[in-house]
Coordinates of C-alpha atoms in Angstrom, one line a residue:
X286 CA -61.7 -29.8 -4.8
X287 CA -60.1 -32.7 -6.5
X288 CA -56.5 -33.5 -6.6
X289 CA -56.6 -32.4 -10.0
X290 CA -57.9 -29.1 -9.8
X291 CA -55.7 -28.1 -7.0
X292 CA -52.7 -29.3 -9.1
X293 CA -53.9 -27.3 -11.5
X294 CA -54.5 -24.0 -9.1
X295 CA -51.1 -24.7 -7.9
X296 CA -49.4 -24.5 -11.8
X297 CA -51.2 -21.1 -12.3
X298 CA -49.7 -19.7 -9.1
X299 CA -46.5 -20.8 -9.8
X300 CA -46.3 -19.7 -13.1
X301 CA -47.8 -16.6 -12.0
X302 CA -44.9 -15.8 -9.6
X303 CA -42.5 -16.8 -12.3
X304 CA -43.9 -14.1 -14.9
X305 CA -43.8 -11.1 -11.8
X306 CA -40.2 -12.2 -10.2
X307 CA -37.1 -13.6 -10.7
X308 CA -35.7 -16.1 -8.4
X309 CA -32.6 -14.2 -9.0
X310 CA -33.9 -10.5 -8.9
X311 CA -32.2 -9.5 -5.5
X312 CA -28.7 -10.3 -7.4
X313 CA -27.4 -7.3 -7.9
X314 CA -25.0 -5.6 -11.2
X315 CA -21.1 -6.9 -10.9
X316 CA -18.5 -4.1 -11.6
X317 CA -16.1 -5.2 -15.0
X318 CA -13.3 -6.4 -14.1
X319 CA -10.6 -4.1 -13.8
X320 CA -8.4 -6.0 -16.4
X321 CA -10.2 -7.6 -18.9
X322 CA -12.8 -4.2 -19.1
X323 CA -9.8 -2.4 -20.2
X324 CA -9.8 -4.3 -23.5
X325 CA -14.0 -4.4 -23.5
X326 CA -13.4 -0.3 -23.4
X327 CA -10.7 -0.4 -25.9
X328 CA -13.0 -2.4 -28.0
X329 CA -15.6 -0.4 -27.9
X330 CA -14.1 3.2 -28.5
X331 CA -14.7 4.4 -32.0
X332 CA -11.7 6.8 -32.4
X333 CA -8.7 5.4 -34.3
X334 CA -5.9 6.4 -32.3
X335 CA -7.0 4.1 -29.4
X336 CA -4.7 2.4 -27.6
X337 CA -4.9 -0.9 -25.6
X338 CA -2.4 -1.0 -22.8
X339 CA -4.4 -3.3 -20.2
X340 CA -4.3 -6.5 -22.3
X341 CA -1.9 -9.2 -20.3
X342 CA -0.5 -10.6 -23.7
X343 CA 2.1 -10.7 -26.2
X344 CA 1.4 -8.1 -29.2
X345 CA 3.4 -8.1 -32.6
X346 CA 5.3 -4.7 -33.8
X347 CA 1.9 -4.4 -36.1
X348 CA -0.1 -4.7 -32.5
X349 CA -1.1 -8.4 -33.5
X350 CA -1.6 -11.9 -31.7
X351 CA 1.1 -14.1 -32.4
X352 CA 1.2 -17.7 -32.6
X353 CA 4.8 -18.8 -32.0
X354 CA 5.7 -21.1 -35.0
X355 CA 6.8 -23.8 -32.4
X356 CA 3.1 -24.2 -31.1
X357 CA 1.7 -24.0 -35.0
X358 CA 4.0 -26.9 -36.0
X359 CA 3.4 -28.9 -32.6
X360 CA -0.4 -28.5 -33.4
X361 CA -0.4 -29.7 -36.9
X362 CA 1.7 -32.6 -36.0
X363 CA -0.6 -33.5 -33.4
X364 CA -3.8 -33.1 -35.7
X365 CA -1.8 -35.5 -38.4
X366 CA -1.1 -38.3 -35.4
X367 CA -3.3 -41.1 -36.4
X368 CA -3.4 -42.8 -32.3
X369 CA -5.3 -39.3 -31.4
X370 CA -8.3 -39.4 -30.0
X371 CA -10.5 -36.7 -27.5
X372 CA -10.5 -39.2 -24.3
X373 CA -10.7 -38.1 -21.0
X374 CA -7.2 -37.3 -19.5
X375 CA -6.2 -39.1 -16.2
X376 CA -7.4 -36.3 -13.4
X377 CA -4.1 -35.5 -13.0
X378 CA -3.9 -34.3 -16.6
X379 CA -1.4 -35.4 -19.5
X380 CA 1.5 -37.4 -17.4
X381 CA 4.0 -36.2 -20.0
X382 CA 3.2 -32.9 -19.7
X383 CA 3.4 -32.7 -16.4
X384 CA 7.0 -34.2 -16.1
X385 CA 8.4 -31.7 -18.7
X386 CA 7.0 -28.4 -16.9
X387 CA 8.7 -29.7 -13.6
X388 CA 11.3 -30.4 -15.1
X389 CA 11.6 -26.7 -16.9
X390 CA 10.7 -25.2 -13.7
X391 CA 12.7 -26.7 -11.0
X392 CA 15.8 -28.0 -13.5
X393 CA 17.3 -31.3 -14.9
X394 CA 19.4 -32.0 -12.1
X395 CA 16.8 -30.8 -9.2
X396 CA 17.4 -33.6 -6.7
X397 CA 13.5 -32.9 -5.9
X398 CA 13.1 -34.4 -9.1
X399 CA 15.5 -37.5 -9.3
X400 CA 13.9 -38.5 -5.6
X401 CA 10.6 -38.4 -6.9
X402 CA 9.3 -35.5 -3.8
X403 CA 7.8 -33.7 -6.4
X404 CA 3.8 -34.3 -7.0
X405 CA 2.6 -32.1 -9.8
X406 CA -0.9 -32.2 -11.6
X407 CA -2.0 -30.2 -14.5
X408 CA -3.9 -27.0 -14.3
X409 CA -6.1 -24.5 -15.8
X410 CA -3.6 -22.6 -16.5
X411 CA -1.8 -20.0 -13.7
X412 CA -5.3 -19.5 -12.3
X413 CA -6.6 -22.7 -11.9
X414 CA -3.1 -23.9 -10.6
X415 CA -3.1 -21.1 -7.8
X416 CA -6.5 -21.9 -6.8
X417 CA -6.1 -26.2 -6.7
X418 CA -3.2 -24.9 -4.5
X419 CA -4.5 -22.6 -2.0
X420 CA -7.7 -25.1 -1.7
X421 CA -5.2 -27.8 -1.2
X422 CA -3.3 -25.5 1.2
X423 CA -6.2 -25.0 3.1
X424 CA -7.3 -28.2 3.6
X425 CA -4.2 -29.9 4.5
X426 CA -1.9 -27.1 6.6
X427 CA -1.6 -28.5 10.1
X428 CA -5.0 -27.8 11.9
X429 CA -3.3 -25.7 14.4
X430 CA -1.5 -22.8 11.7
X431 CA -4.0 -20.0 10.9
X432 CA -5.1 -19.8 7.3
X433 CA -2.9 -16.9 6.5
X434 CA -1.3 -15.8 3.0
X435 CA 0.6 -12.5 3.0
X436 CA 0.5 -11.4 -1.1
X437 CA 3.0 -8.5 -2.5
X438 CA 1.5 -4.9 -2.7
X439 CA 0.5 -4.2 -5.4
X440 CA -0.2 -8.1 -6.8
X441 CA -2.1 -9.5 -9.9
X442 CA -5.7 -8.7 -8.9
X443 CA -6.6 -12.2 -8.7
X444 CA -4.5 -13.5 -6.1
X445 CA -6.9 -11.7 -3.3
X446 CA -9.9 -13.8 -4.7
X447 CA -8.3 -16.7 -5.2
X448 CA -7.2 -17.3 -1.8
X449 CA -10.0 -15.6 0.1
X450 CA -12.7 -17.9 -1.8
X451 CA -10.1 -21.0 -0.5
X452 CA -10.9 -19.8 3.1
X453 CA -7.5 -17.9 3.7
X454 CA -7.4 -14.4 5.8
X455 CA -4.7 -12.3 3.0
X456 CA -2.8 -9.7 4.3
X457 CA 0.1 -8.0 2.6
X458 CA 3.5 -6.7 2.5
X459 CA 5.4 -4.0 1.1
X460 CA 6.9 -4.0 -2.3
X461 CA 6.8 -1.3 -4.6
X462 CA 8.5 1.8 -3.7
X463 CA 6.3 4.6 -5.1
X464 CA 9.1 7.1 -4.7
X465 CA 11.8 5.4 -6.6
X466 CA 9.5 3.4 -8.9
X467 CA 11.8 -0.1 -7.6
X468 CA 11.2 -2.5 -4.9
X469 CA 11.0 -1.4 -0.9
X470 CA 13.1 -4.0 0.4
X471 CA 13.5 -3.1 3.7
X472 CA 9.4 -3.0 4.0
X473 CA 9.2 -6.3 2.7
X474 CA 11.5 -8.0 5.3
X475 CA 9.7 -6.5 7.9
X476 CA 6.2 -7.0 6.9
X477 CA 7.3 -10.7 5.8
X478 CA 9.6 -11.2 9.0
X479 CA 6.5 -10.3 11.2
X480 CA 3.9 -13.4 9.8
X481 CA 3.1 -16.1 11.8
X482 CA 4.6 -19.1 11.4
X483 CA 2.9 -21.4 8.7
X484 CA 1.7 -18.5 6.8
X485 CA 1.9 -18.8 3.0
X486 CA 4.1 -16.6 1.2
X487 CA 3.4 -16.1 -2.3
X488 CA 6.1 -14.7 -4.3
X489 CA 6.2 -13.8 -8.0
X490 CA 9.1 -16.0 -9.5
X491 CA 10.2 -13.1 -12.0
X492 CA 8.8 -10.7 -14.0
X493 CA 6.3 -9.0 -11.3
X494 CA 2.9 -8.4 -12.3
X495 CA 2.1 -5.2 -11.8
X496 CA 5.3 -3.7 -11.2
X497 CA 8.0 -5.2 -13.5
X498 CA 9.8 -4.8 -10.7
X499 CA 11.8 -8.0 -9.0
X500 CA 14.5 -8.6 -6.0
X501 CA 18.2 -9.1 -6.8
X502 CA 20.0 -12.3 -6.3
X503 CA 21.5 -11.0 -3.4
X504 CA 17.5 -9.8 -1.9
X505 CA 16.5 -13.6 -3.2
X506 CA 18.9 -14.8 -0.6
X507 CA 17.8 -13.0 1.9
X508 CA 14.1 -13.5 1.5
X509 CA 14.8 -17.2 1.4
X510 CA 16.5 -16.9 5.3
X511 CA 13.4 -15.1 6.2
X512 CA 11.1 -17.6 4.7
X513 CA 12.6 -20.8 6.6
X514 CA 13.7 -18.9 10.0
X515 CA 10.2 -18.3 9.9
X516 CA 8.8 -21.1 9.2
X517 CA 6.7 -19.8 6.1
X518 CA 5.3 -22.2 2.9
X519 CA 6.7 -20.1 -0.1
X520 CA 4.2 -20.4 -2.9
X521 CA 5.5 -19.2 -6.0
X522 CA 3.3 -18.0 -9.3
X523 CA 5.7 -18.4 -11.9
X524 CA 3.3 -17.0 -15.5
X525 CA 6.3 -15.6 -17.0
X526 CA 9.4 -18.3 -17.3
X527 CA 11.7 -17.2 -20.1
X528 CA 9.3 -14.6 -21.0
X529 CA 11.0 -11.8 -18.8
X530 CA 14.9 -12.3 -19.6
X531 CA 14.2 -14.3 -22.9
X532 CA 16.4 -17.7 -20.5
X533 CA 14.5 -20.1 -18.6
X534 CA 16.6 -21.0 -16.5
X535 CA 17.7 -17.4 -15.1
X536 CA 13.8 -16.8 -14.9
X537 CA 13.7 -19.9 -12.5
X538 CA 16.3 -19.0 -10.4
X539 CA 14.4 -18.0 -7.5
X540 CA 12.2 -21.1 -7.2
X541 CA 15.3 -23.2 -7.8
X542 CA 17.4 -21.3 -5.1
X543 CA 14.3 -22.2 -2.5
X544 CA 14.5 -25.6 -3.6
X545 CA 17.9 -26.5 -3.1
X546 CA 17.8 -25.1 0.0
X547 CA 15.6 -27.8 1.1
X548 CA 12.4 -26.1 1.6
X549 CA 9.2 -27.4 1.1
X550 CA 7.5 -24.7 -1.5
X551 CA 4.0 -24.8 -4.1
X552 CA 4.5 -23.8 -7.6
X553 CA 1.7 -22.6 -9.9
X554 CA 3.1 -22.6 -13.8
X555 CA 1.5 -20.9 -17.0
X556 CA 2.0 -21.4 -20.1
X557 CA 0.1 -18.7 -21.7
X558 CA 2.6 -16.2 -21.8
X559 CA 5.8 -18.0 -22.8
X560 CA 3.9 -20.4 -25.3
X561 CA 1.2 -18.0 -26.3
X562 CA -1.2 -20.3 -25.1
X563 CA -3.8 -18.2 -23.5
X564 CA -7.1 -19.9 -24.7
X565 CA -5.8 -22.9 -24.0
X566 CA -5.3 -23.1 -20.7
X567 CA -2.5 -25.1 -20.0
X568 CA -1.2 -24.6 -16.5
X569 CA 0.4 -27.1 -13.7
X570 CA 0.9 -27.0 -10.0
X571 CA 3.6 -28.5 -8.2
X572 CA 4.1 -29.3 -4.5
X573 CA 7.9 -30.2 -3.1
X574 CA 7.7 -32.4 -0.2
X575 CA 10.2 -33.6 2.2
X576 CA 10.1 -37.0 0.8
X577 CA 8.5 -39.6 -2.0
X578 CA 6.2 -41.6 0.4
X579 CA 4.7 -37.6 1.2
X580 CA 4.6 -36.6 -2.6
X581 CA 2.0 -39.7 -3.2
X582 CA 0.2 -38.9 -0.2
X583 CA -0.2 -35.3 -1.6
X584 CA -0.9 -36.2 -5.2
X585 CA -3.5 -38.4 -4.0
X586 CA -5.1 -35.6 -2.3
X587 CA -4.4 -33.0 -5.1
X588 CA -6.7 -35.7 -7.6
X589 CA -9.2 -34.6 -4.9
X590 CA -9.2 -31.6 -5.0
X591 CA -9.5 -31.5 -9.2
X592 CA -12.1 -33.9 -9.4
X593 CA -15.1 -32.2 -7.5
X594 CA -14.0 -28.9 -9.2
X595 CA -13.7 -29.7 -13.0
X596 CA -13.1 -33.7 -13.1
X597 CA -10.0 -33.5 -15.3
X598 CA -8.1 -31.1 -17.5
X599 CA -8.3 -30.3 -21.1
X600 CA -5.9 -32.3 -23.2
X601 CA -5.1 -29.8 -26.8
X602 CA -2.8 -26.9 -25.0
X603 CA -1.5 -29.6 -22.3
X604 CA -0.2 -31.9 -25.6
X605 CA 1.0 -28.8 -27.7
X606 CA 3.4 -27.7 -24.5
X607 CA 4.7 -31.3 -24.1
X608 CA 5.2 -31.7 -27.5
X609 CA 7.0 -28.4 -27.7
X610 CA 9.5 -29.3 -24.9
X611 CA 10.1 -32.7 -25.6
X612 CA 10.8 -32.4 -29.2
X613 CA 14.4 -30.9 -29.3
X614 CA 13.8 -29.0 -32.8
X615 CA 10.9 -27.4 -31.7
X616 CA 12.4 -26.8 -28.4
X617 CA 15.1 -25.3 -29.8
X618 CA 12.7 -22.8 -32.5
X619 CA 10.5 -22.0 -29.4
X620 CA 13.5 -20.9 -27.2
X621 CA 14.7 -18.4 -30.4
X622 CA 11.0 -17.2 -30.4
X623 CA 11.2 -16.4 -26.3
X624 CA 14.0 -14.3 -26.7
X625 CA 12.6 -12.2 -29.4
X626 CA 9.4 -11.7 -28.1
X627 CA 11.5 -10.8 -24.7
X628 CA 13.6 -8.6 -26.6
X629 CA 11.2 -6.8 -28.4
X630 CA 9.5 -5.8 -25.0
X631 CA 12.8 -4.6 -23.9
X632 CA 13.5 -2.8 -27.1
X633 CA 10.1 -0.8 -26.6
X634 CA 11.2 -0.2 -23.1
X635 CA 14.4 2.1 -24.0
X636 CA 11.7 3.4 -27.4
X637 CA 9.4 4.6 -24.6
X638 CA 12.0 6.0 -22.5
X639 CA 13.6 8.2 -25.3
X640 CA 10.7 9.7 -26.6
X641 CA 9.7 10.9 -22.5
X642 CA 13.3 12.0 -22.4
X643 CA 12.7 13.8 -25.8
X644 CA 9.6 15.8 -24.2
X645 CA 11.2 16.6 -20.8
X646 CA 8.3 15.0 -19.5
X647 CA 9.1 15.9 -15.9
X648 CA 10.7 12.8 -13.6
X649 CA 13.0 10.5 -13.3
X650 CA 11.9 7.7 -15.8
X651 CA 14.9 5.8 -16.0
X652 CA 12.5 3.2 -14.5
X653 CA 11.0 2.4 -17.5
X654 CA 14.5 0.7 -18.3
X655 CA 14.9 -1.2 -15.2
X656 CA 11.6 -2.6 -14.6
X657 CA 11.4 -6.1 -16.7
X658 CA 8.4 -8.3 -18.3
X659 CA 5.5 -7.0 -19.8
X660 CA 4.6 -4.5 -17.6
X661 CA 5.4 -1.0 -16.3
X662 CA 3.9 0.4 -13.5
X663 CA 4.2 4.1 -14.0
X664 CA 3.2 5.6 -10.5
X665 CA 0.3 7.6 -12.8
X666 CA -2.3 8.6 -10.4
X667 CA -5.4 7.7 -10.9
X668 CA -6.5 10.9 -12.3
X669 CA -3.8 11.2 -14.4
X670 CA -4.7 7.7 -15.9
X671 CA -8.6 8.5 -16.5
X672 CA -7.5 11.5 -17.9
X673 CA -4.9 9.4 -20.4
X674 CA -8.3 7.3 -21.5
X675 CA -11.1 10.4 -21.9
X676 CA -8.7 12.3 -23.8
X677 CA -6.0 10.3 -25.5
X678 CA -8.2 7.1 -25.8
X679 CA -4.5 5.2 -24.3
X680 CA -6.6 2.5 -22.2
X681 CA -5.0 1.4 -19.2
X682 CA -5.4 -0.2 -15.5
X683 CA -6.2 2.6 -13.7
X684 CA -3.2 2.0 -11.3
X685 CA -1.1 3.4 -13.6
X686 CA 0.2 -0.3 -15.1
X687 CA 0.8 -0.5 -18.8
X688 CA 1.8 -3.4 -21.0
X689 CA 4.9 -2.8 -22.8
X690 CA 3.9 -5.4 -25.1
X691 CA 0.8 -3.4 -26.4
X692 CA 3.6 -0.6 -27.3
X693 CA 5.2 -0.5 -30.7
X694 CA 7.6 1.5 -32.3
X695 CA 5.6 3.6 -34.3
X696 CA 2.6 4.3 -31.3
X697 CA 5.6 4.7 -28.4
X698 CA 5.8 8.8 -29.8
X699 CA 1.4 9.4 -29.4
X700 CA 2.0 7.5 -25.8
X701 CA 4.9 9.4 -24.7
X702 CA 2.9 12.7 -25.8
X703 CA -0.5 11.4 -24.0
X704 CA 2.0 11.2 -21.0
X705 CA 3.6 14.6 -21.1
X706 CA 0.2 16.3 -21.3
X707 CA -1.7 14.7 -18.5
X708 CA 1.4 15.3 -16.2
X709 CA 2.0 18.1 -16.9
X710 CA -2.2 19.3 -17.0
X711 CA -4.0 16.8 -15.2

């Protein structure tokens, strides 16, 4: 047989075992994600009175997006500048903004800052911060320290993934109370007083996700003594800065109390909640180190981690959130847009509570009012939470964690009845 002929045999085979089987056939069906297939199921349920409580994002009263006027006018300045152009950004991202979301996280006056110990590159948003961090983490921890991270239970579901996919064993500690819908304190000192030394401890900034639940100044305190008596790397996920209290700084005041105590700590910022920028993806990572000669060292090796994994970051959301902090009349109109999008959640808070109160639903739900940020984590059981989707079409995480932000004055009464019945029936 000539070479040609068996080239020829061969392409029929081939293309014979393409048309019968897939390369890919043993891959089998992912389950939705629990988050974002809240919203696909809200989408696609045809009743009228459905309700979307699962989406991680800022509604209007009329249960609308909004685009905060700051980020509208920053755009359209932007799109007017005649020196714009769609060039790559350095791998570090847009230098500018990454020395104003520092700067809003760890303070003016952060001696971190003025000593130049802080090396901070821009992210894919929260996500892609976290996991340029854990993969840094993970390569650069001391060779001798176990890959460890102890997360909060409950936590954002994608903090296990994240981590694990970096090479870290996650373990957890106690946080939520289930009985008194608050924080278990004394659990969490334990569980985080027991990790080895070198473990990462990531620690939700404010405005905890699922919860809505956060420690007191006083806990703060106490949490950072445990952290450096035992020789832990706090790694805080800060996605809601000045969206919890409607003030940045208070909503920083746990990674700035770490700081100035002279630990060493990893900060993951987003910018999606308190600029509304969710499709853009603007994000940044910061590491503290002990000195300037360190921080180089470490943003050298950050610039490796970024490059392999998406080269460099997008430039549009990254420019809208400098321009927004460094202009001072926009900074000014986008700090008066936080606190009313802060206090509308809060105001929906104390609508929700009055109308349980109004039905006697049975419970203590005076944790409604207590718990901040978007969420509310109800202490539903599961049942009780399929139940509040097959019948009442309220979709929710089926943890029993609603967005307060999905709530509005006029759809607070139906959820407050869809409550009542599957407690008091399911």
């Amino acid at each position: 047989m000539s070479p040609e002929d068996r080239m020829e045999v061969l392409t029929r085979q081939l293309c014979a075992g393409q048309s019968t089987e897939s390369n890919w056939e043993h891959v089998q069906q992912a389950p939705p994600d629990p988050i974002i297939g809240v919203t696909d199921a809200w989408r696609a349920d045809p009743d009228p009175r459905k309700l979307n409580l699962g989406v991680g994002a800022y509604r209007t009263e009329e249960g609308k997006p909004y685009v905060l006027k700051a980020v509208r006018e920053a755009e359209q300045q932007i799109l007017a500048d005649p020196a714009m152009n769609k060039e790559y950004l350095p791998i570090s991202g847009n230098p500018e903004f990454n020395r104003l979301a520092r700067t809003l996280a760890l303070g003016p006056g952060s001696s971190a800052i003025q000593q130049n110990r802080v090396a901070t590159v821009q992210a894919l948003s929260g996500t892609g911060a976290l996991r340029v961090g854990a993969e840094f983490l993970s390569m650069h921890l001391p060779a001798s320290i176990p890959r460890i991270v102890y997360l909060p239970n409950p936590t954002w579901g994608n903090h296990k993934s994240i981590f694990a996919k970096a090479g870290f064993q996650v373990r957890e500690y106690r946080y939520f109370d289930a009985a008194t819908r608050g924080l278990n304190f004394a659990g969490m000192v334990a569980d985080v007083s027991a990790a080895p030394p070198g473990s990462v401890l990531l620690l939700h900034a404010c405005a905890h996700n699922p919860t809505g639940v956060d420690p007191s100044p006083e806990q703060w305190s106490r949490l950072l003594e445990v952290a450096r008596s035992g020789g832990l790397v706090p790694f805080f996920d800060m996605a809601y800065q000045g969206f919890a209290s409607g003030d940045l700084d208070a909503d920083a005041a746990s990674v700035r109390l770490f700081l100035e105590a002279g630990l060493e700590l990893v900060l993951a910022q987003s910018f999606a909640k308190n600029m509304g920028l969710y499709g853009e993806r603007a994000g940044a990572l910061s590491v503290v180190s002990k000195t300037k000669e360190v921080a180089t060292r470490v943003e050298s090796q950050l610039k490796l981690v970024v490059r392999p994994m998406y080269s460099n970051p997008p430039m549009h959301g990254a420019a809208i959130a400098a321009r927004v902090m460094g202009d001072p009349k926009l900074n000014a109109l986008w700090k008066e847009e936080l606190r009313g999008m802060a206090e509308r959640i809060k105001s929906m808070r104390q609508v929700l509570y009055d109308q349980l109160v109004a039905r006697n639903v049975p419970g203590d739900w005076s944790f409604v009012l207590k718990q901040i940020g978007m969420f509310s984590f109800t202490g539903m059981t599961r049942h009780q939470c399929e139940q509040l989707v097959s019948k009442w079409h309220v979709h929710l995480t089926l943890d029993g964690r609603i967005s307060m932000a999905g709530l509005s004055a006029a759809t607070a009464p139906y959820l407050a009845e869809a409550i009542a019945d599957v407690i008091q029936n399911a």
